[in-house]
Short mmCIF file of C-alpha atoms in Angstrom, two decimals:
data_model
loop_
_atom_site.label_atom_id
_atom_site.label_comp_id
_atom_site.label_asym_id
_atom_site.label_seq_id
_atom_site.Cartn_x
_atom_site.Cartn_y
_atom_site.Cartn_z
CA MET A 30 17.79 -14.90 -10.34
CA SER A 31 16.37 -16.26 -13.42
CA ALA A 32 15.53 -13.58 -16.05
CA GLN A 33 12.08 -14.97 -16.44
CA VAL A 34 11.21 -14.82 -12.78
CA PHE A 35 12.77 -11.43 -12.42
CA SER A 36 10.75 -9.86 -15.27
CA ALA A 37 7.42 -11.57 -14.16
CA THR A 38 8.05 -10.16 -10.66
CA ARG A 39 8.88 -6.68 -11.89
CA LYS A 40 5.79 -6.61 -14.08
CA ALA A 41 3.59 -7.74 -11.26
CA ILE A 42 4.96 -5.13 -8.90
CA ALA A 43 4.51 -2.38 -11.51
CA ASP A 44 0.93 -3.45 -12.22
CA SER A 45 0.05 -3.71 -8.52
CA VAL A 46 -0.59 -7.45 -8.90
CA PRO A 47 0.10 -9.44 -5.76
CA VAL A 48 3.17 -11.78 -6.14
CA THR A 49 5.32 -13.94 -3.92
CA VAL A 50 8.81 -14.95 -5.00
CA VAL A 51 10.15 -18.21 -3.58
CA THR A 52 13.87 -18.90 -3.59
CA VAL A 53 15.90 -21.96 -2.52
CA VAL A 54 18.42 -20.37 -0.22
CA LYS A 55 20.04 -23.53 1.18
CA GLY A 56 20.34 -27.12 0.05
CA PRO A 57 20.07 -28.70 -3.41
CA GLY A 58 18.95 -26.36 -6.16
CA VAL A 59 20.13 -23.21 -4.19
CA GLY A 60 19.25 -20.17 -6.29
CA ASN A 61 16.27 -21.70 -8.00
CA LYS A 62 13.31 -19.45 -8.03
CA LEU A 63 9.45 -19.54 -8.48
CA ALA A 64 7.12 -16.63 -8.78
CA VAL A 65 3.57 -17.23 -7.49
CA LEU A 66 0.94 -15.00 -9.10
CA PRO A 67 -2.89 -15.04 -8.58
CA ASP A 68 -3.42 -16.91 -11.70
CA ARG A 69 -0.23 -18.62 -12.62
CA THR A 70 3.38 -19.46 -11.56
CA VAL A 71 6.65 -18.63 -13.31
CA GLY A 72 9.89 -20.66 -12.94
CA THR A 73 10.47 -23.73 -10.72
CA LEU A 74 12.33 -24.62 -7.53
CA GLY A 75 13.67 -27.69 -9.48
CA ASP A 76 11.57 -30.35 -7.75
CA PRO A 77 7.83 -30.85 -8.25
CA ALA A 78 7.36 -31.72 -4.63
CA LEU A 79 8.94 -28.45 -3.60
CA ASP A 80 6.80 -26.45 -6.07
CA ALA A 81 3.68 -28.25 -4.81
CA PHE A 82 4.52 -27.35 -1.22
CA ALA A 83 5.61 -23.74 -2.04
CA VAL A 84 2.62 -22.60 -4.11
CA PRO A 85 -0.18 -22.73 -1.47
CA GLU A 86 2.37 -21.50 1.25
CA ALA A 87 3.30 -18.55 -0.92
CA ARG A 88 -0.38 -17.52 -1.31
CA ARG A 89 -0.98 -17.95 2.47
CA LEU A 90 1.97 -15.77 3.36
CA LEU A 91 0.97 -13.15 0.85
CA ASP A 92 -2.48 -12.88 2.47
CA ASP A 93 -0.74 -12.15 5.74
CA GLU A 94 1.66 -9.77 3.95
CA ARG A 95 4.55 -11.69 5.43
CA SER A 96 8.00 -12.71 4.23
CA MET A 97 9.97 -15.56 5.87
CA THR A 98 12.35 -18.51 5.46
CA GLU A 99 10.95 -22.06 5.96
CA PRO A 100 12.62 -25.43 5.94
CA PHE A 101 11.25 -28.26 3.75
CA SER A 102 12.35 -31.72 3.16
CA SER A 103 11.64 -34.03 0.12
CA GLU A 104 13.12 -36.99 -1.43
CA SER A 105 15.76 -34.86 -3.07
CA GLY A 106 16.98 -33.46 0.32
CA ALA A 107 16.38 -30.76 2.91
CA VAL A 108 16.12 -27.19 1.75
CA GLU A 109 15.35 -23.71 3.11
CA LEU A 110 12.86 -21.68 1.11
CA PHE A 111 12.71 -17.90 1.26
CA PHE A 112 9.21 -16.57 0.70
CA GLU A 113 9.16 -12.88 -0.25
CA SER A 114 5.70 -11.34 -0.46
CA PHE A 115 4.87 -8.26 -2.53
CA PRO A 116 1.34 -7.44 -1.55
CA PRO A 117 -0.31 -4.81 -3.68
CA PRO A 118 0.05 -1.30 -2.27
CA PRO A 119 -2.71 0.02 0.16
CA THR A 120 -4.81 2.82 -1.35
CA LEU A 121 -5.06 6.30 0.37
CA LEU A 122 -8.20 7.96 -0.84
CA ILE A 123 -8.25 11.61 -0.10
CA PHE A 124 -11.51 13.68 -0.32
CA GLY A 125 -10.77 17.35 -0.73
CA ALA A 126 -7.80 18.67 -2.83
CA VAL A 127 -7.01 21.08 0.01
CA HIS A 128 -3.61 22.26 1.46
CA VAL A 129 -3.41 19.44 3.95
CA ALA A 130 -4.25 16.98 1.07
CA GLN A 131 -1.11 18.14 -0.73
CA ALA A 132 1.22 17.12 2.11
CA LEU A 133 -0.80 13.97 2.75
CA ALA A 134 -0.66 12.97 -0.93
CA MET A 135 3.19 13.49 -1.00
CA PHE A 136 4.01 11.66 2.29
CA GLY A 137 1.46 8.90 1.54
CA LYS A 138 3.21 8.16 -1.79
CA GLN A 139 6.63 8.07 -0.04
CA LEU A 140 5.16 5.51 2.49
CA GLY A 141 4.14 3.28 -0.44
CA PHE A 142 0.42 4.03 -0.73
CA ARG A 143 -1.37 4.31 -4.08
CA VAL A 144 -2.76 7.77 -3.81
CA VAL A 145 -6.17 8.83 -5.14
CA VAL A 146 -7.36 12.50 -4.58
CA THR A 147 -10.83 13.65 -5.40
CA ASP A 148 -12.60 16.99 -5.36
CA ALA A 149 -15.35 18.61 -7.41
CA ARG A 150 -13.34 21.78 -7.72
CA ALA A 151 -11.22 21.66 -10.84
CA LYS A 152 -9.17 24.72 -9.70
CA LEU A 153 -7.88 22.79 -6.60
CA LEU A 154 -7.54 19.35 -8.15
CA THR A 155 -4.60 19.90 -10.60
CA GLU A 156 -1.55 17.85 -11.43
CA GLU A 157 0.67 20.78 -10.41
CA ARG A 158 -0.74 20.69 -6.92
CA PHE A 159 -0.66 16.83 -6.71
CA PRO A 160 2.36 15.72 -8.72
CA THR A 161 2.78 12.45 -6.83
CA ALA A 162 -0.86 11.31 -6.83
CA ASP A 163 -1.70 8.16 -8.82
CA VAL A 164 -5.24 9.14 -9.63
CA LEU A 165 -7.14 12.41 -9.61
CA ILE A 166 -10.88 12.14 -9.85
CA GLN A 167 -12.89 15.33 -10.42
CA GLY A 168 -16.37 14.89 -9.22
CA TRP A 169 -18.78 14.55 -6.31
CA PRO A 170 -18.06 12.03 -3.54
CA ASP A 171 -20.64 9.53 -4.92
CA GLU A 172 -18.86 9.74 -8.36
CA ALA A 173 -15.48 9.14 -6.79
CA ILE A 174 -16.69 6.33 -4.64
CA ALA A 175 -18.22 4.51 -7.70
CA GLN A 176 -14.95 4.91 -9.60
CA THR A 177 -12.68 3.45 -6.86
CA THR A 178 -12.22 0.01 -5.48
CA ILE A 179 -12.69 0.41 -1.73
CA ASP A 180 -11.77 -2.57 0.28
CA ARG A 181 -9.96 -3.59 3.53
CA ASN A 182 -6.74 -2.29 1.90
CA THR A 183 -8.15 1.21 1.51
CA TYR A 184 -7.55 4.16 3.91
CA ILE A 185 -9.79 7.25 3.59
CA ALA A 186 -9.11 10.82 4.66
CA ILE A 187 -12.02 13.29 4.36
CA LEU A 188 -10.48 16.79 4.41
CA THR A 189 -12.98 19.12 2.62
CA HIS A 190 -14.19 21.03 5.74
CA ASP A 191 -17.47 21.44 3.95
CA PRO A 192 -20.52 19.48 4.97
CA LYS A 193 -21.81 19.20 1.41
CA PHE A 194 -18.74 17.26 0.44
CA ASP A 195 -17.91 15.68 3.81
CA GLU A 196 -21.22 14.13 4.61
CA PRO A 197 -21.83 12.36 1.26
CA ALA A 198 -18.22 11.20 1.36
CA LEU A 199 -18.78 9.83 4.90
CA LEU A 200 -22.18 8.19 4.11
CA GLY A 201 -20.74 6.66 0.89
CA THR A 202 -17.57 5.26 2.48
CA LEU A 203 -19.20 3.98 5.63
CA ALA A 204 -21.10 1.56 3.42
CA THR A 205 -17.69 0.02 2.32
CA ASP A 206 -15.15 -2.20 3.94
CA ALA A 207 -12.54 0.67 4.18
CA ARG A 208 -10.03 -0.09 6.90
CA TYR A 209 -9.80 3.63 8.07
CA ILE A 210 -12.22 6.52 7.60
CA GLY A 211 -11.02 9.75 9.07
CA ALA A 212 -12.67 13.14 8.76
CA VAL A 213 -11.16 16.55 9.49
CA GLY A 214 -12.95 18.94 11.78
CA SER A 215 -12.94 20.39 15.29
CA ARG A 216 -14.51 18.54 18.22
CA LYS A 217 -17.66 20.62 17.75
CA THR A 218 -17.81 20.01 13.92
CA SER A 219 -17.37 16.28 14.58
CA ALA A 220 -20.15 16.16 17.07
CA ASP A 221 -22.49 18.26 14.96
CA ARG A 222 -21.69 15.98 11.93
CA ARG A 223 -22.62 12.92 13.97
CA VAL A 224 -26.03 14.35 14.61
CA ARG A 225 -26.67 15.03 10.89
CA LEU A 226 -25.30 11.65 9.81
CA THR A 227 -27.64 9.90 12.28
CA GLU A 228 -30.58 11.92 10.82
CA ALA A 229 -29.30 10.85 7.31
CA GLY A 230 -29.61 7.18 8.45
CA ALA A 231 -26.13 6.29 9.67
CA THR A 232 -26.06 3.60 12.45
CA GLU A 233 -24.24 3.93 15.76
CA GLU A 234 -21.94 1.17 14.62
CA GLN A 235 -21.05 3.06 11.44
CA LEU A 236 -20.48 6.32 13.42
CA ALA A 237 -18.09 4.52 15.67
CA ARG A 238 -15.85 3.80 12.67
CA ILE A 239 -15.15 7.43 12.01
CA ARG A 240 -11.94 8.82 13.20
CA GLY A 241 -12.83 12.50 13.75
CA PRO A 242 -11.12 14.85 14.71
CA ILE A 243 -8.73 13.02 12.38
CA GLY A 244 -5.21 12.08 13.35
CA LEU A 245 -3.04 11.41 16.40
CA ASN A 246 -2.71 13.92 19.25
CA ILE A 247 0.68 15.44 18.44
CA GLY A 248 -0.43 19.05 18.37
CA ALA A 249 -0.26 19.31 14.53
CA SER A 250 -0.80 22.81 13.25
CA THR A 251 0.71 23.05 9.78
CA PRO A 252 -0.47 21.06 6.82
CA GLU A 253 2.57 18.92 6.90
CA GLU A 254 2.26 18.21 10.63
CA MET A 255 -1.42 17.36 10.14
CA ALA A 256 -0.45 14.90 7.27
CA ILE A 257 2.13 13.25 9.69
CA SER A 258 -0.53 13.05 12.38
CA ILE A 259 -3.12 11.37 9.99
CA LEU A 260 -0.42 9.05 8.49
CA ALA A 261 0.82 8.03 11.91
CA GLU A 262 -2.80 7.12 12.88
CA ILE A 263 -3.13 5.01 9.79
CA ILE A 264 0.23 3.28 10.28
CA ALA A 265 -0.68 2.51 13.99
CA LEU A 266 -4.07 1.17 12.90
CA ARG A 267 -2.65 -0.96 10.04
CA ASN A 268 -0.19 -2.57 12.54
CA GLY A 269 -2.60 -2.85 15.38
CA ARG A 270 -0.65 -0.54 17.69
CA ASP A 271 -1.70 2.04 20.28
CA ALA A 272 0.56 4.79 19.08
CA GLN A 273 2.24 5.31 22.60
CA PRO A 274 5.90 6.27 22.96
CA LEU A 275 8.18 3.36 22.59
CA THR A 276 9.87 4.27 25.86
CA THR A 277 6.82 2.92 27.67
CA ALA A 278 6.04 0.09 25.28
CA THR A 279 6.87 -3.62 25.57
CA GLY A 280 7.09 -6.28 22.77
CA ASN A 281 8.38 -5.98 19.28
CA ILE A 282 9.12 -2.61 17.99
CA ARG A 283 8.42 -3.59 14.35
CA ALA A 284 5.16 -4.90 13.08
CA ARG A 285 7.00 -7.13 10.57
CA VAL A 286 10.29 -8.66 11.65
CA MET B 11 13.89 -5.48 -3.66
CA LYS B 12 11.00 -3.40 -4.97
CA GLU B 13 12.67 -0.03 -4.24
CA LEU B 14 15.85 -1.23 -5.97
CA LEU B 15 14.34 -2.01 -9.38
CA HIS B 16 15.01 1.54 -10.79
CA ASP B 17 18.81 1.33 -9.84
CA ILE B 18 19.10 -2.20 -11.10
CA ASP B 19 17.59 -1.25 -14.52
CA GLN B 20 19.93 1.77 -14.67
CA TRP B 21 23.11 -0.25 -13.89
CA HIS B 22 22.09 -2.90 -16.34
CA ALA B 23 21.39 -0.34 -19.05
CA ASN B 24 24.99 0.96 -18.43
CA GLY B 25 26.27 -2.60 -19.31
CA ASN B 26 27.02 -3.69 -15.73
CA LYS B 27 26.24 -7.02 -13.93
CA VAL B 28 24.11 -6.86 -10.81
CA ALA B 29 23.73 -8.91 -7.55
CA ILE B 30 21.03 -8.56 -5.03
CA ALA B 31 21.52 -9.25 -1.25
CA THR B 32 18.33 -9.94 0.77
CA VAL B 33 17.73 -10.46 4.60
CA VAL B 34 16.07 -13.81 4.62
CA LYS B 35 16.17 -14.59 8.32
CA VAL B 36 16.48 -12.55 11.55
CA GLU B 37 17.15 -13.89 15.04
CA GLY B 38 16.87 -11.62 18.00
CA SER B 39 16.70 -7.93 17.18
CA ALA B 40 18.40 -6.66 14.12
CA PRO B 41 18.51 -3.19 12.41
CA ARG B 42 16.49 -4.14 9.37
CA PRO B 43 13.64 -6.65 8.90
CA VAL B 44 13.28 -9.74 6.63
CA GLY B 45 13.02 -8.57 3.08
CA ALA B 46 15.51 -5.75 3.39
CA ALA B 47 17.61 -5.71 0.31
CA MET B 48 20.73 -4.16 -1.20
CA ALA B 49 21.84 -4.22 -4.78
CA VAL B 50 25.38 -4.02 -6.00
CA SER B 51 26.79 -3.58 -9.56
CA SER B 52 29.97 -4.83 -11.16
CA ALA B 53 30.93 -1.13 -11.38
CA GLY B 54 30.86 -0.75 -7.65
CA ASP B 55 27.45 0.90 -7.29
CA LEU B 56 25.48 0.19 -4.20
CA ALA B 57 21.80 0.93 -3.35
CA GLY B 58 19.53 -0.05 -0.34
CA SER B 59 20.68 -1.79 2.87
CA VAL B 60 20.60 -4.96 4.82
CA SER B 61 21.63 -3.88 8.26
CA GLY B 62 21.75 -0.09 8.47
CA GLY B 63 25.50 0.12 8.07
CA CYS B 64 26.91 -2.71 10.15
CA VAL B 65 27.61 -5.35 7.51
CA GLU B 66 27.13 -3.50 4.18
CA THR B 67 30.80 -3.36 3.23
CA ALA B 68 31.22 -7.08 3.95
CA VAL B 69 28.14 -7.93 1.85
CA PHE B 70 29.40 -5.69 -0.94
CA ASP B 71 32.58 -7.72 -1.19
CA GLU B 72 30.68 -10.96 -1.16
CA ALA B 73 28.33 -9.58 -3.86
CA GLN B 74 31.24 -8.85 -6.06
CA GLU B 75 32.28 -12.52 -5.77
CA VAL B 76 28.86 -13.59 -6.52
CA ILE B 77 28.69 -11.42 -9.69
CA LYS B 78 32.10 -12.95 -10.74
CA SER B 79 31.20 -16.63 -10.04
CA GLY B 80 27.50 -16.38 -11.02
CA ARG B 81 26.74 -18.68 -7.88
CA PRO B 82 24.48 -17.55 -5.02
CA LYS B 83 25.63 -17.48 -1.47
CA LEU B 84 23.93 -17.57 1.99
CA LEU B 85 25.76 -15.42 4.56
CA ARG B 86 25.23 -15.31 8.24
CA TYR B 87 26.19 -12.35 10.44
CA GLY B 88 25.97 -12.11 14.29
CA ILE B 89 27.71 -10.20 16.99
CA THR B 90 30.62 -11.99 18.48
CA ASP B 91 33.50 -10.78 20.77
CA GLU B 92 36.10 -10.61 17.96
CA MET B 93 33.49 -9.19 15.49
CA ALA B 94 32.10 -6.51 17.75
CA TRP B 95 34.48 -3.89 16.42
CA ASP B 96 34.71 -5.36 12.97
CA VAL B 97 31.64 -6.57 11.04
CA GLY B 98 29.14 -7.17 13.69
CA LEU B 99 25.57 -6.14 14.41
CA ALA B 100 25.22 -3.32 17.08
CA CYS B 101 21.80 -4.65 18.04
CA GLY B 102 23.05 -8.12 19.01
CA GLY B 103 20.98 -10.04 16.64
CA THR B 104 21.90 -12.55 13.79
CA ILE B 105 20.85 -12.11 10.22
CA GLU B 106 21.14 -14.36 7.24
CA VAL B 107 21.60 -12.59 4.00
CA PHE B 108 21.13 -14.37 0.59
CA VAL B 109 23.26 -12.89 -2.18
CA GLU B 110 22.32 -13.90 -5.79
CA PRO B 111 23.18 -12.64 -9.24
CA VAL B 112 20.37 -11.07 -11.27
CA ALA B 113 19.73 -12.18 -14.67
CA ILE B 114 17.86 -9.60 -16.82
CA ASP B 115 16.13 -10.12 -20.06
CA ILE B 116 17.74 -8.32 -22.99
CA GLU B 117 14.80 -6.26 -24.18
#
């Protein structure tokens, strides 16, 4: 691997910049590499026709978060190109620096999320309690929402158990494109909350986006089990799966093969 | 490859050469998906996996050759009768693994 392509790729990954690395794995120029970044490319596959094919293809596969090998023929011969996509990590935004949030922040980080935890209470929101979090934001929900980029790559868990935090967090995040918005609370809390949110101006369509009670039905009781239940729901949603046992499922086990 | 960067830097800092092996193609069902990778150093270190155990030792040996020659290699592994008890894939799929030397900037 050329040093130039390797260091550009490593830097992009470290900075959460999306990058696709294209490698000739068969045919003339085997081993040649090209890194495709949002604003530039680094390296070359050794043939301008190959580079011209690879750059848009790399960006398309990156959008789909896919890696794959594709054949391509040009005047200099037939090759196989391996496209390896490194999409930026998804963000897990946690409202409430509570006990469950500690487990969720830790497991979320291990699963490759960029973890952001926010709470107005400085006593709870400490680096000692959240050693693996990428960002800690001390403030009210509207401040945290203003300071965070929330898009289709963002997953939100609202865990405060306190309507004066939960409801502004829900109203604020329902106005974004977040892929997942889950809120902790019993069935009764969840139902009461819907009534208050409707009074506050939330639409039926917005309320339908809320996953509450949060998580999958695995009987989670401890903070760690609740974190697993929430993350399992997020993973299933991310992959478009129904979270049923594989013993009764058909089709591909993996989302990405 | 992402998860191997730390090990690769460490091995390089210790003065060793490094090769990366990456699953570039999967046919049928295989233990690890496209993009799964394993790194190997000239000192014999190994990190990551390409198959969950079935072909790692064979890939390790190939990677040592690649480090010596400096030339990349495309390997193909699938289950066959004579390989079933040797280097074969328990799941019955076929994988292609690209092994390449890693050049690192001297910083």
